[in-house]
Amino acid sequence: MAEDSESAASQQSLELDDQDTCGIDGDNEEETEHAKGSPGGYLGAKKKKKKQKRKKEKPNSGGTKSDSASDSQEIKIQQPSKNPSVPMQKLQDIQRAMELLSACQGPARNIDEAAKHRYQFWDTQPVPKLDEVITSHGAIEPDKDNVRQEPYSLPQGFMWDTLDLSDAEVLKELYTLLNENYVEDDDNMFRFDYSPEFLLWALRPPGWLLQWHCGVRVSSNKKLVGFISAIPANIRIYDRYWHRSLNPRKLVEVKFSHLSRNMTLQRTMKLYRLPDVTKTSGLRPMEPKDIKSVRELINTYLKQFHLAPVMDEEEVAHWFLPREHIIDTFVVESPNGKLTDFLSFYTLPSTVMHHPAHKSLKAAYSFYNIHTETPLLDLMSDALILAKSKGFDVFNALDLMENKTFLEKLKFGIGDGNLQYYLYNWRCPGTDSEKALYQPLKKSI
């Protein structure tokens, strides 16, 4: 994902990307995904043509895919055609830049392909090179004494703005921007639908900073046309998605998945059928009284991984206490009252584009799953049953930590997207996915 055009939020922060795409200042940031743009309308996105009336001249739409980094929110720059503050020459310059970007290299699917690409942005940043052999741990550059205090200038007609998401109108603006533009699949069939409540949960964890919610507005009418953000996380440092069908009929109808060779729809539905009830004794929704025990479970279990978060009780409460349509967490309580295991998944639906019957695809994403007594296979089987009972259409998981032990056994199918972890201003040896545990809140379809 965005290895050409990503911007980093801060030193020693974690960059989570999916694939590499070329672009600058896009409509919104995507993973292997998309934005819409035009020189007179949007800066940085896929080309779209708009009709022109002979009596009124309007700039044509155009652009290219774009991806910017820190929290993987892509910046969309929109310039209304009626705004006189942007001269025609500037628009033409932007158009030429977009045409150059549209000819950029496509996303690399593996490390060998990536090594053949040039990354004009990342070559200037304190990140390891693809062909670099790393044997030590530590910062690439020392902390800077003098950090630029003034923001970089935007094209004429646009302005930076810090977004106060506690303001309902501002939150609605952000939701609309992302809902209409952020992250589609390569075939333009699905687009993520982050709810306002989900945005507050994802962007305002303990320690969040207002100045890390950066918006771009049109100077003349203050329309929000871009957004990039970051969140704090304590990371202790020393992937590809899998999908499990819960509603195979719907997934086939919307072309999220396809019937295998020599398989009928009825046989496929039978293959993915799940029990109606869970099998793990003592499984129940997490409650506030469980926060301390869940924290102990998490931090003790995660010590075995090279890349994992370190959470305090406030963070555990924020990320794991159940919230309807956002996060579901279930704990396993033994007969003596001790918590031994827990599972969690969060909700991220996608808008189904151009389908006559189905308008939304409800996806559950595996979050953190800790087991000490319950077999992980049984725990995740129960997670599928719970997700199915809550009306989810598909359950997604990564192949990190111990997930490979259950993915194929529980009939997950491998997807075609890769998740890469980028550590900004930090150098360390590589690690296998089994030794990584950091769950991002942005995904690719």
GROMACS .gro file of C-alpha atoms in nm:
model
  445
    1MET     CA    1   0.000   0.000   0.000
    2ALA     CA    2   0.100   0.353   0.026
    3GLU     CA    3   0.473   0.340   0.022
    4ASP     CA    4   0.507   0.622  -0.229
    5SER     CA    5   0.272   0.873  -0.089
    6GLU     CA    6   0.223   0.808   0.276
    7SER     CA    7   0.300   1.072   0.532
    8ALA     CA    8   0.413   0.977   0.878
    9ALA     CA    9   0.236   1.112   1.183
   10SER     CA   10   0.526   1.105   1.422
   11GLN     CA   11   0.853   0.931   1.492
   12GLN     CA   12   0.846   0.583   1.640
   13SER     CA   13   0.477   0.546   1.554
   14LEU     CA   14   0.332   0.237   1.394
   15GLU     CA   15   0.238   0.254   1.026
   16LEU     CA   16  -0.014  -0.006   0.916
   17ASP     CA   17  -0.061  -0.043   0.543
   18ASP     CA   18  -0.198  -0.292   0.305
   19GLN     CA   19  -0.030  -0.238  -0.029
   20ASP     CA   20   0.162   0.021  -0.223
   21THR     CA   21  -0.006   0.264  -0.456
   22CYS     CA   22   0.114   0.579  -0.623
   23GLY     CA   23  -0.044   0.912  -0.550
   24ILE     CA   24  -0.052   1.236  -0.359
   25ASP     CA   25  -0.318   1.409  -0.156
   26GLY     CA   26  -0.593   1.166  -0.245
   27ASP     CA   27  -0.964   1.169  -0.198
   28ASN     CA   28  -0.920   0.969   0.112
   29GLU     CA   29  -0.659   0.723   0.206
   30GLU     CA   30  -0.700   0.369   0.100
   31GLU     CA   31  -0.525   0.050   0.168
   32THR     CA   32  -0.527  -0.128  -0.159
   33GLU     CA   33  -0.819   0.085  -0.227
   34HIS     CA   34  -0.954   0.392  -0.372
   35ALA     CA   35  -1.040   0.752  -0.378
   36LYS     CA   36  -1.221   0.972  -0.620
   37GLY     CA   37  -1.075   1.287  -0.755
   38SER     CA   38  -1.033   1.550  -1.017
   39PRO     CA   39  -0.822   1.855  -1.074
   40GLY     CA   40  -1.117   2.088  -1.049
   41GLY     CA   41  -1.311   1.860  -0.824
   42TYR     CA   42  -1.088   1.619  -0.635
   43LEU     CA   43  -0.713   1.592  -0.601
   44GLY     CA   44  -0.587   1.237  -0.614
   45ALA     CA   45  -0.815   0.953  -0.711
   46LYS     CA   46  -0.965   0.744  -0.983
   47LYS     CA   47  -1.070   0.907  -1.305
   48LYS     CA   48  -1.432   0.985  -1.350
   49LYS     CA   49  -1.590   1.172  -1.634
   50LYS     CA   50  -1.862   1.428  -1.583
   51LYS     CA   51  -2.086   1.575  -1.844
   52GLN     CA   52  -2.013   1.927  -1.956
   53LYS     CA   53  -2.278   2.170  -2.055
   54ARG     CA   54  -2.190   2.383  -2.353
   55LYS     CA   55  -2.308   2.703  -2.189
   56LYS     CA   56  -2.114   2.645  -1.870
   57GLU     CA   57  -1.759   2.521  -1.866
   58LYS     CA   58  -1.672   2.286  -1.582
   59PRO     CA   59  -1.338   2.115  -1.521
   60ASN     CA   60  -1.328   1.749  -1.612
   61SER     CA   61  -1.286   1.492  -1.341
   62GLY     CA   62  -0.975   1.282  -1.337
   63GLY     CA   63  -0.702   1.158  -1.119
   64THR     CA   64  -0.538   0.853  -0.984
   65LYS     CA   65  -0.538   0.623  -0.690
   66SER     CA   66  -0.379   0.766  -0.383
   67ASP     CA   67  -0.273   0.650  -0.044
   68SER     CA   68  -0.135   0.850   0.246
   69ALA     CA   69  -0.012   0.702   0.566
   70SER     CA   70   0.000   0.767   0.927
   71ASP     CA   71  -0.323   0.617   1.042
   72SER     CA   72  -0.406   0.523   0.687
   73GLN     CA   73  -0.654   0.795   0.629
   74GLU     CA   74  -0.610   0.937   0.283
   75ILE     CA   75  -0.649   1.306   0.217
   76LYS     CA   76  -0.907   1.405  -0.035
   77ILE     CA   77  -0.875   1.749  -0.184
   78GLN     CA   78  -1.181   1.886  -0.351
   79GLN     CA   79  -1.199   2.210  -0.542
   80PRO     CA   80  -1.548   2.323  -0.638
   81SER     CA   81  -1.570   2.451  -0.993
   82LYS     CA   82  -1.731   2.774  -0.878
   83ASN     CA   83  -1.448   2.868  -0.646
   84PRO     CA   84  -1.261   3.156  -0.813
   85SER     CA   85  -0.973   3.147  -0.563
   86VAL     CA   86  -0.794   2.869  -0.753
   87PRO     CA   87  -0.652   2.997  -1.084
   88MET     CA   88  -0.688   2.788  -1.398
   89GLN     CA   89  -0.311   2.752  -1.428
   90LYS     CA   90  -0.300   2.589  -1.084
   91LEU     CA   91  -0.572   2.347  -1.187
   92GLN     CA   92  -0.382   2.258  -1.502
   93ASP     CA   93  -0.066   2.198  -1.300
   94ILE     CA   94  -0.258   1.966  -1.070
   95GLN     CA   95  -0.406   1.787  -1.371
   96ARG     CA   96  -0.060   1.724  -1.514
   97ALA     CA   97   0.059   1.593  -1.177
   98MET     CA   98  -0.235   1.356  -1.161
   99GLU     CA   99  -0.165   1.229  -1.511
  100LEU     CA  100   0.193   1.155  -1.412
  101LEU     CA  101   0.078   0.974  -1.101
  102SER     CA  102  -0.172   0.767  -1.296
  103ALA     CA  103   0.121   0.614  -1.482
  104CYS     CA  104   0.294   0.515  -1.157
  105GLN     CA  105   0.380   0.160  -1.069
  106GLY     CA  106   0.102  -0.061  -0.939
  107PRO     CA  107   0.094  -0.216  -0.593
  108ALA     CA  108   0.361  -0.474  -0.515
  109ARG     CA  109   0.219  -0.813  -0.423
  110ASN     CA  110   0.532  -0.949  -0.258
  111ILE     CA  111   0.874  -0.842  -0.135
  112ASP     CA  112   1.045  -0.932  -0.462
  113GLU     CA  113   0.812  -0.707  -0.661
  114ALA     CA  114   0.847  -0.431  -0.404
  115ALA     CA  115   1.225  -0.441  -0.427
  116LYS     CA  116   1.202  -0.347  -0.796
  117HIS     CA  117   1.004  -0.031  -0.725
  118ARG     CA  118   1.130   0.314  -0.637
  119TYR     CA  119   0.970   0.491  -0.343
  120GLN     CA  120   1.036   0.861  -0.375
  121PHE     CA  121   0.872   0.947  -0.044
  122TRP     CA  122   0.996   0.660   0.172
  123ASP     CA  123   1.352   0.698   0.042
  124THR     CA  124   1.360   1.030   0.228
  125GLN     CA  125   1.222   0.888   0.555
  126PRO     CA  126   1.386   0.715   0.854
  127VAL     CA  127   1.259   0.366   0.769
  128PRO     CA  128   1.458   0.053   0.682
  129LYS     CA  129   1.524  -0.017   0.314
  130LEU     CA  130   1.378  -0.328   0.158
  131ASP     CA  131   1.719  -0.480   0.086
  132GLU     CA  132   1.868  -0.381   0.421
  133VAL     CA  133   1.999  -0.660   0.643
  134ILE     CA  134   1.908  -0.569   1.001
  135THR     CA  135   2.064  -0.730   1.306
  136SER     CA  136   2.022  -0.458   1.570
  137HIS     CA  137   1.736  -0.281   1.748
  138GLY     CA  138   1.700   0.095   1.786
  139ALA     CA  139   1.600   0.430   1.644
  140ILE     CA  140   1.720   0.516   1.295
  141GLU     CA  141   1.748   0.889   1.370
  142PRO     CA  142   1.783   1.055   1.712
  143ASP     CA  143   1.496   1.263   1.842
  144LYS     CA  144   1.498   1.601   1.677
  145ASP     CA  145   1.549   1.908   1.893
  146ASN     CA  146   1.389   2.140   1.641
  147VAL     CA  147   1.065   2.011   1.492
  148ARG     CA  148   0.887   2.223   1.235
  149GLN     CA  149   0.594   2.395   1.408
  150GLU     CA  150   0.421   2.537   1.101
  151PRO     CA  151   0.217   2.300   0.883
  152TYR     CA  152   0.318   2.252   0.523
  153SER     CA  153   0.127   2.471   0.282
  154LEU     CA  154  -0.165   2.336   0.081
  155PRO     CA  155  -0.261   2.434  -0.275
  156GLN     CA  156  -0.430   2.771  -0.297
  157GLY     CA  157  -0.795   2.748  -0.202
  158PHE     CA  158  -0.749   2.490   0.074
  159MET     CA  159  -0.675   2.510   0.446
  160TRP     CA  160  -0.584   2.284   0.736
  161ASP     CA  161  -0.833   2.242   1.020
  162THR     CA  162  -0.815   2.049   1.348
  163LEU     CA  163  -1.135   1.845   1.382
  164ASP     CA  164  -1.314   1.840   1.715
  165LEU     CA  165  -1.501   1.511   1.695
  166SER     CA  166  -1.695   1.592   2.013
  167ASP     CA  167  -1.889   1.835   1.793
  168ALA     CA  168  -2.173   1.633   1.640
  169GLU     CA  169  -2.169   1.837   1.319
  170VAL     CA  170  -1.795   1.787   1.270
  171LEU     CA  171  -1.831   1.414   1.336
  172LYS     CA  172  -2.111   1.401   1.079
  173GLU     CA  173  -1.888   1.580   0.826
  174LEU     CA  174  -1.612   1.324   0.878
  175TYR     CA  175  -1.855   1.033   0.856
  176THR     CA  176  -1.994   1.166   0.530
  177LEU     CA  177  -1.647   1.218   0.383
  178LEU     CA  178  -1.536   0.864   0.464
  179ASN     CA  179  -1.870   0.702   0.384
  180GLU     CA  180  -1.880   0.854   0.038
  181ASN     CA  181  -1.514   0.812  -0.050
  182TYR     CA  182  -1.301   0.593   0.175
  183VAL     CA  183  -1.180   0.248   0.081
  184GLU     CA  184  -1.333   0.050  -0.199
  185ASP     CA  185  -1.215  -0.282  -0.335
  186ASP     CA  186  -1.036  -0.300  -0.669
  187ASP     CA  187  -1.357  -0.379  -0.856
  188ASN     CA  188  -1.558  -0.092  -0.702
  189MET     CA  189  -1.810  -0.333  -0.555
  190PHE     CA  190  -1.772  -0.265  -0.182
  191ARG     CA  191  -1.693   0.042   0.028
  192PHE     CA  192  -1.632   0.051   0.403
  193ASP     CA  193  -1.905   0.216   0.609
  194TYR     CA  194  -1.749   0.347   0.930
  195SER     CA  195  -2.030   0.456   1.162
  196PRO     CA  196  -1.990   0.780   1.366
  197GLU     CA  197  -1.983   0.572   1.684
  198PHE     CA  198  -1.710   0.349   1.541
  199LEU     CA  199  -1.504   0.655   1.445
  200LEU     CA  200  -1.518   0.787   1.802
  201TRP     CA  201  -1.414   0.446   1.935
  202ALA     CA  202  -1.127   0.409   1.688
  203LEU     CA  203  -0.995   0.767   1.694
  204ARG     CA  204  -1.031   0.859   2.063
  205PRO     CA  205  -0.863   0.590   2.274
  206PRO     CA  206  -0.697   0.686   2.603
  207GLY     CA  207  -0.429   0.948   2.539
  208TRP     CA  208  -0.575   1.069   2.209
  209LEU     CA  209  -0.471   1.415   2.094
  210LEU     CA  210  -0.698   1.666   1.927
  211GLN     CA  211  -0.420   1.793   1.701
  212TRP     CA  212  -0.380   1.445   1.553
  213HIS     CA  213  -0.721   1.475   1.386
  214CYS     CA  214  -0.622   1.683   1.085
  215GLY     CA  215  -0.876   1.794   0.828
  216VAL     CA  216  -0.848   1.979   0.497
  217ARG     CA  217  -1.122   2.226   0.405
  218VAL     CA  218  -1.205   2.441   0.105
  219SER     CA  219  -1.118   2.794   0.210
  220SER     CA  220  -1.423   2.957   0.051
  221ASN     CA  221  -1.703   2.742   0.193
  222LYS     CA  222  -1.523   2.542   0.466
  223LYS     CA  223  -1.630   2.209   0.313
  224LEU     CA  224  -1.437   1.917   0.461
  225VAL     CA  225  -1.254   1.744   0.177
  226GLY     CA  226  -0.965   1.565   0.347
  227PHE     CA  227  -0.866   1.387   0.668
  228ILE     CA  228  -0.560   1.219   0.817
  229SER     CA  229  -0.518   1.100   1.175
  230ALA     CA  230  -0.309   0.906   1.424
  231ILE     CA  231  -0.366   0.744   1.762
  232PRO     CA  232  -0.119   0.673   2.045
  233ALA     CA  233  -0.020   0.317   2.131
  234ASN     CA  234   0.252   0.162   2.342
  235ILE     CA  235   0.409  -0.110   2.131
  236ARG     CA  236   0.655  -0.375   2.245
  237ILE     CA  237   0.868  -0.475   1.948
  238TYR     CA  238   1.042  -0.794   1.946
  239ASP     CA  239  -0.002  -1.065   0.668
  240ARG     CA  240  -0.274  -1.171   0.469
  241TYR     CA  241  -0.652  -1.173   0.541
  242TRP     CA  242  -0.865  -1.483   0.567
  243HIS     CA  243  -1.244  -1.486   0.527
  244ARG     CA  244  -1.498  -1.725   0.673
  245SER     CA  245  -1.842  -1.728   0.511
  246LEU     CA  246  -2.135  -1.695   0.752
  247ASN     CA  247  -2.399  -1.609   0.492
  248PRO     CA  248  -2.271  -1.780   0.177
  249ARG     CA  249  -2.582  -1.714  -0.030
  250LYS     CA  250  -2.552  -1.338   0.015
  251LEU     CA  251  -2.175  -1.340  -0.037
  252VAL     CA  252  -2.218  -1.518  -0.367
  253GLU     CA  253  -2.503  -1.289  -0.474
  254VAL     CA  254  -2.298  -0.974  -0.417
  255LYS     CA  255  -1.989  -1.142  -0.570
  256PHE     CA  256  -1.782  -1.111  -0.255
  257SER     CA  257  -1.709  -1.480  -0.303
  258HIS     CA  258  -1.771  -1.732  -0.579
  259LEU     CA  259  -1.884  -2.090  -0.599
  260SER     CA  260  -1.596  -2.332  -0.615
  261ARG     CA  261  -1.563  -2.564  -0.910
  262ASN     CA  262  -1.823  -2.843  -0.905
  263MET     CA  263  -1.998  -2.676  -0.610
  264THR     CA  264  -2.362  -2.574  -0.605
  265LEU     CA  265  -2.505  -2.303  -0.383
  266GLN     CA  266  -2.689  -2.560  -0.171
  267ARG     CA  267  -2.372  -2.762  -0.115
  268THR     CA  268  -2.183  -2.445  -0.029
  269MET     CA  269  -2.446  -2.343   0.226
  270LYS     CA  270  -2.429  -2.688   0.383
  271LEU     CA  271  -2.048  -2.670   0.394
  272TYR     CA  272  -2.051  -2.344   0.592
  273ARG     CA  273  -2.343  -2.429   0.820
  274LEU     CA  274  -2.277  -2.362   1.190
  275PRO     CA  275  -2.437  -2.490   1.512
  276ASP     CA  276  -2.704  -2.274   1.671
  277VAL     CA  277  -2.542  -2.262   2.017
  278THR     CA  278  -2.188  -2.229   2.150
  279LYS     CA  279  -2.011  -2.520   2.320
  280THR     CA  280  -1.775  -2.348   2.569
  281SER     CA  281  -1.906  -2.360   2.926
  282GLY     CA  282  -1.898  -2.028   3.112
  283LEU     CA  283  -1.887  -1.812   2.796
  284ARG     CA  284  -2.057  -1.475   2.855
  285PRO     CA  285  -2.030  -1.108   2.744
  286MET     CA  286  -1.754  -0.906   2.912
  287GLU     CA  287  -1.862  -0.671   3.192
  288PRO     CA  288  -1.688  -0.375   3.362
  289LYS     CA  289  -1.598  -0.598   3.658
  290ASP     CA  290  -1.381  -0.804   3.422
  291ILE     CA  291  -1.144  -0.523   3.318
  292LYS     CA  292  -0.863  -0.606   3.559
  293SER     CA  293  -0.871  -0.979   3.484
  294VAL     CA  294  -0.886  -0.922   3.107
  295ARG     CA  295  -0.586  -0.689   3.128
  296GLU     CA  296  -0.387  -0.954   3.315
  297LEU     CA  297  -0.485  -1.216   3.057
  298ILE     CA  298  -0.384  -0.992   2.767
  299ASN     CA  299  -0.049  -0.868   2.892
  300THR     CA  300   0.059  -1.210   3.022
  301TYR     CA  301  -0.036  -1.387   2.700
  302LEU     CA  302   0.119  -1.126   2.472
  303LYS     CA  303   0.464  -1.158   2.626
  304GLN     CA  304   0.535  -1.444   2.385
  305PHE     CA  305   0.507  -1.219   2.078
  306HIS     CA  306   0.777  -0.997   1.926
  307LEU     CA  307   0.531  -0.725   1.822
  308ALA     CA  308   0.239  -0.660   2.056
  309PRO     CA  309   0.066  -0.379   2.245
  310VAL     CA  310   0.098  -0.316   2.617
  311MET     CA  311  -0.236  -0.204   2.763
  312ASP     CA  312  -0.341  -0.045   3.091
  313GLU     CA  313  -0.688  -0.085   3.243
  314GLU     CA  314  -0.821   0.232   3.083
  315GLU     CA  315  -0.720   0.108   2.739
  316VAL     CA  316  -0.869  -0.236   2.805
  317ALA     CA  317  -1.198  -0.075   2.903
  318HIS     CA  318  -1.200   0.141   2.591
  319TRP     CA  319  -1.111  -0.129   2.342
  320PHE     CA  320  -1.294  -0.430   2.481
  321LEU     CA  321  -1.607  -0.339   2.680
  322PRO     CA  322  -1.893  -0.437   2.446
  323ARG     CA  323  -2.056  -0.159   2.242
  324GLU     CA  324  -2.346  -0.240   2.016
  325HIS     CA  325  -2.251  -0.241   1.647
  326ILE     CA  326  -1.886  -0.163   1.737
  327ILE     CA  327  -1.711  -0.423   1.954
  328ASP     CA  328  -1.816  -0.760   2.099
  329THR     CA  329  -1.610  -0.929   2.370
  330PHE     CA  330  -1.691  -1.255   2.545
  331VAL     CA  331  -1.505  -1.402   2.842
  332VAL     CA  332  -1.488  -1.758   2.972
  333GLU     CA  333  -1.549  -1.778   3.347
  334SER     CA  334  -1.458  -2.098   3.531
  335PRO     CA  335  -1.684  -2.242   3.807
  336ASN     CA  336  -1.463  -2.077   4.071
  337GLY     CA  337  -1.510  -1.733   3.912
  338LYS     CA  338  -1.170  -1.704   3.742
  339LEU     CA  339  -1.149  -1.572   3.386
  340THR     CA  340  -0.950  -1.812   3.173
  341ASP     CA  341  -1.009  -1.703   2.813
  342PHE     CA  342  -1.173  -1.438   2.601
  343LEU     CA  343  -1.258  -1.365   2.239
  344SER     CA  344  -1.341  -1.039   2.064
  345PHE     CA  345  -1.441  -0.908   1.723
  346TYR     CA  346  -1.544  -0.569   1.597
  347THR     CA  347  -1.800  -0.458   1.341
  348LEU     CA  348  -1.708  -0.294   1.012
  349PRO     CA  349  -1.978  -0.310   0.743
  350SER     CA  350  -1.924  -0.228   0.378
  351THR     CA  351  -2.164  -0.060   0.142
  352VAL     CA  352  -2.247  -0.290  -0.150
  353MET     CA  353  -2.218  -0.088  -0.467
  354HIS     CA  354  -2.455  -0.127  -0.762
  355HIS     CA  355  -2.657  -0.422  -0.635
  356PRO     CA  356  -3.036  -0.419  -0.677
  357ALA     CA  357  -3.117  -0.604  -0.354
  358HIS     CA  358  -2.826  -0.592  -0.110
  359LYS     CA  359  -2.701  -0.255   0.015
  360SER     CA  360  -2.469  -0.354   0.297
  361LEU     CA  361  -2.227  -0.634   0.386
  362LYS     CA  362  -2.186  -0.687   0.760
  363ALA     CA  363  -1.835  -0.806   0.844
  364ALA     CA  364  -1.690  -0.913   1.178
  365TYR     CA  365  -1.316  -0.870   1.225
  366SER     CA  366  -1.130  -1.090   1.470
  367PHE     CA  367  -0.971  -0.861   1.731
  368TYR     CA  368  -0.789  -1.017   2.029
  369ASN     CA  369  -0.844  -1.379   2.134
  370ILE     CA  370  -0.667  -1.512   2.444
  371HIS     CA  371  -0.685  -1.875   2.559
  372THR     CA  372  -0.531  -2.047   2.859
  373GLU     CA  373  -0.770  -2.339   2.920
  374THR     CA  374  -1.019  -2.346   2.633
  375PRO     CA  375  -0.871  -2.487   2.308
  376LEU     CA  376  -0.831  -2.202   2.059
  377LEU     CA  377  -1.017  -2.404   1.795
  378ASP     CA  378  -1.323  -2.430   2.020
  379LEU     CA  379  -1.300  -2.064   2.120
  380MET     CA  380  -1.292  -1.942   1.760
  381SER     CA  381  -1.566  -2.184   1.656
  382ASP     CA  382  -1.783  -2.017   1.921
  383ALA     CA  383  -1.680  -1.676   1.785
  384LEU     CA  384  -1.818  -1.776   1.444
  385ILE     CA  385  -2.142  -1.898   1.600
  386LEU     CA  386  -2.183  -1.574   1.796
  387ALA     CA  387  -2.111  -1.361   1.490
  388LYS     CA  388  -2.360  -1.561   1.283
  389SER     CA  389  -2.628  -1.518   1.552
  390LYS     CA  390  -2.569  -1.141   1.543
  391GLY     CA  391  -2.638  -1.122   1.171
  392PHE     CA  392  -2.285  -1.097   1.032
  393ASP     CA  393  -2.228  -1.211   0.674
  394VAL     CA  394  -1.856  -1.285   0.694
  395PHE     CA  395  -1.589  -1.325   0.963
  396ASN     CA  396  -1.238  -1.199   0.881
  397ALA     CA  397  -0.910  -1.282   1.049
  398LEU     CA  398  -0.535  -1.238   0.994
  399ASP     CA  399  -0.280  -1.518   0.993
  400LEU     CA  400  -0.090  -1.371   1.287
  401MET     CA  401  -0.016  -1.517   1.633
  402GLU     CA  402  -0.175  -1.866   1.662
  403ASN     CA  403  -0.447  -1.810   1.403
  404LYS     CA  404  -0.294  -2.049   1.151
  405THR     CA  405  -0.387  -2.337   1.381
  406PHE     CA  406  -0.761  -2.284   1.321
  407LEU     CA  407  -0.803  -2.096   0.993
  408GLU     CA  408  -0.826  -2.393   0.757
  409LYS     CA  409  -0.993  -2.620   1.012
  410LEU     CA  410  -1.277  -2.370   1.054
  411LYS     CA  411  -1.308  -2.329   0.675
  412PHE     CA  412  -1.156  -1.983   0.637
  413GLY     CA  413  -1.050  -1.903   0.283
  414ILE     CA  414  -0.742  -1.697   0.207
  415GLY     CA  415  -0.798  -1.352   0.060
  416ASP     CA  416  -0.585  -1.162  -0.189
  417GLY     CA  417  -0.484  -0.869   0.033
  418ASN     CA  418  -0.165  -0.836   0.236
  419LEU     CA  419  -0.119  -0.639   0.555
  420GLN     CA  420   0.223  -0.490   0.618
  421TYR     CA  421   0.346  -0.332   0.941
  422TYR     CA  422   0.566  -0.023   0.913
  423LEU     CA  423   0.762   0.105   1.211
  424TYR     CA  424   0.854   0.469   1.165
  425ASN     CA  425   1.206   0.561   1.278
  426TRP     CA  426   1.270   0.217   1.426
  427ARG     CA  427   1.498  -0.059   1.306
  428CYS     CA  428   1.469  -0.421   1.411
  429PRO     CA  429   1.508  -0.767   1.256
  430GLY     CA  430   1.211  -0.910   1.070
  431THR     CA  431   0.967  -1.148   1.239
  432ASP     CA  432   0.716  -1.408   1.125
  433SER     CA  433   0.342  -1.343   1.142
  434GLU     CA  434   0.310  -1.599   1.422
  435LYS     CA  435   0.519  -1.368   1.640
  436ALA     CA  436   0.322  -1.050   1.561
  437LEU     CA  437   0.011  -0.931   1.736
  438TYR     CA  438  -0.109  -0.585   1.661
  439GLN     CA  439  -0.464  -0.554   1.533
  440PRO     CA  440  -0.525  -0.252   1.309
  441LEU     CA  441  -0.871  -0.097   1.281
  442LYS     CA  442  -0.858  -0.052   0.906
  443LYS     CA  443  -0.891  -0.338   0.668
  444SER     CA  444  -0.898  -0.430   0.306
  445ILE     CA  445  -1.172  -0.626   0.140
   0.00000   0.00000   0.00000
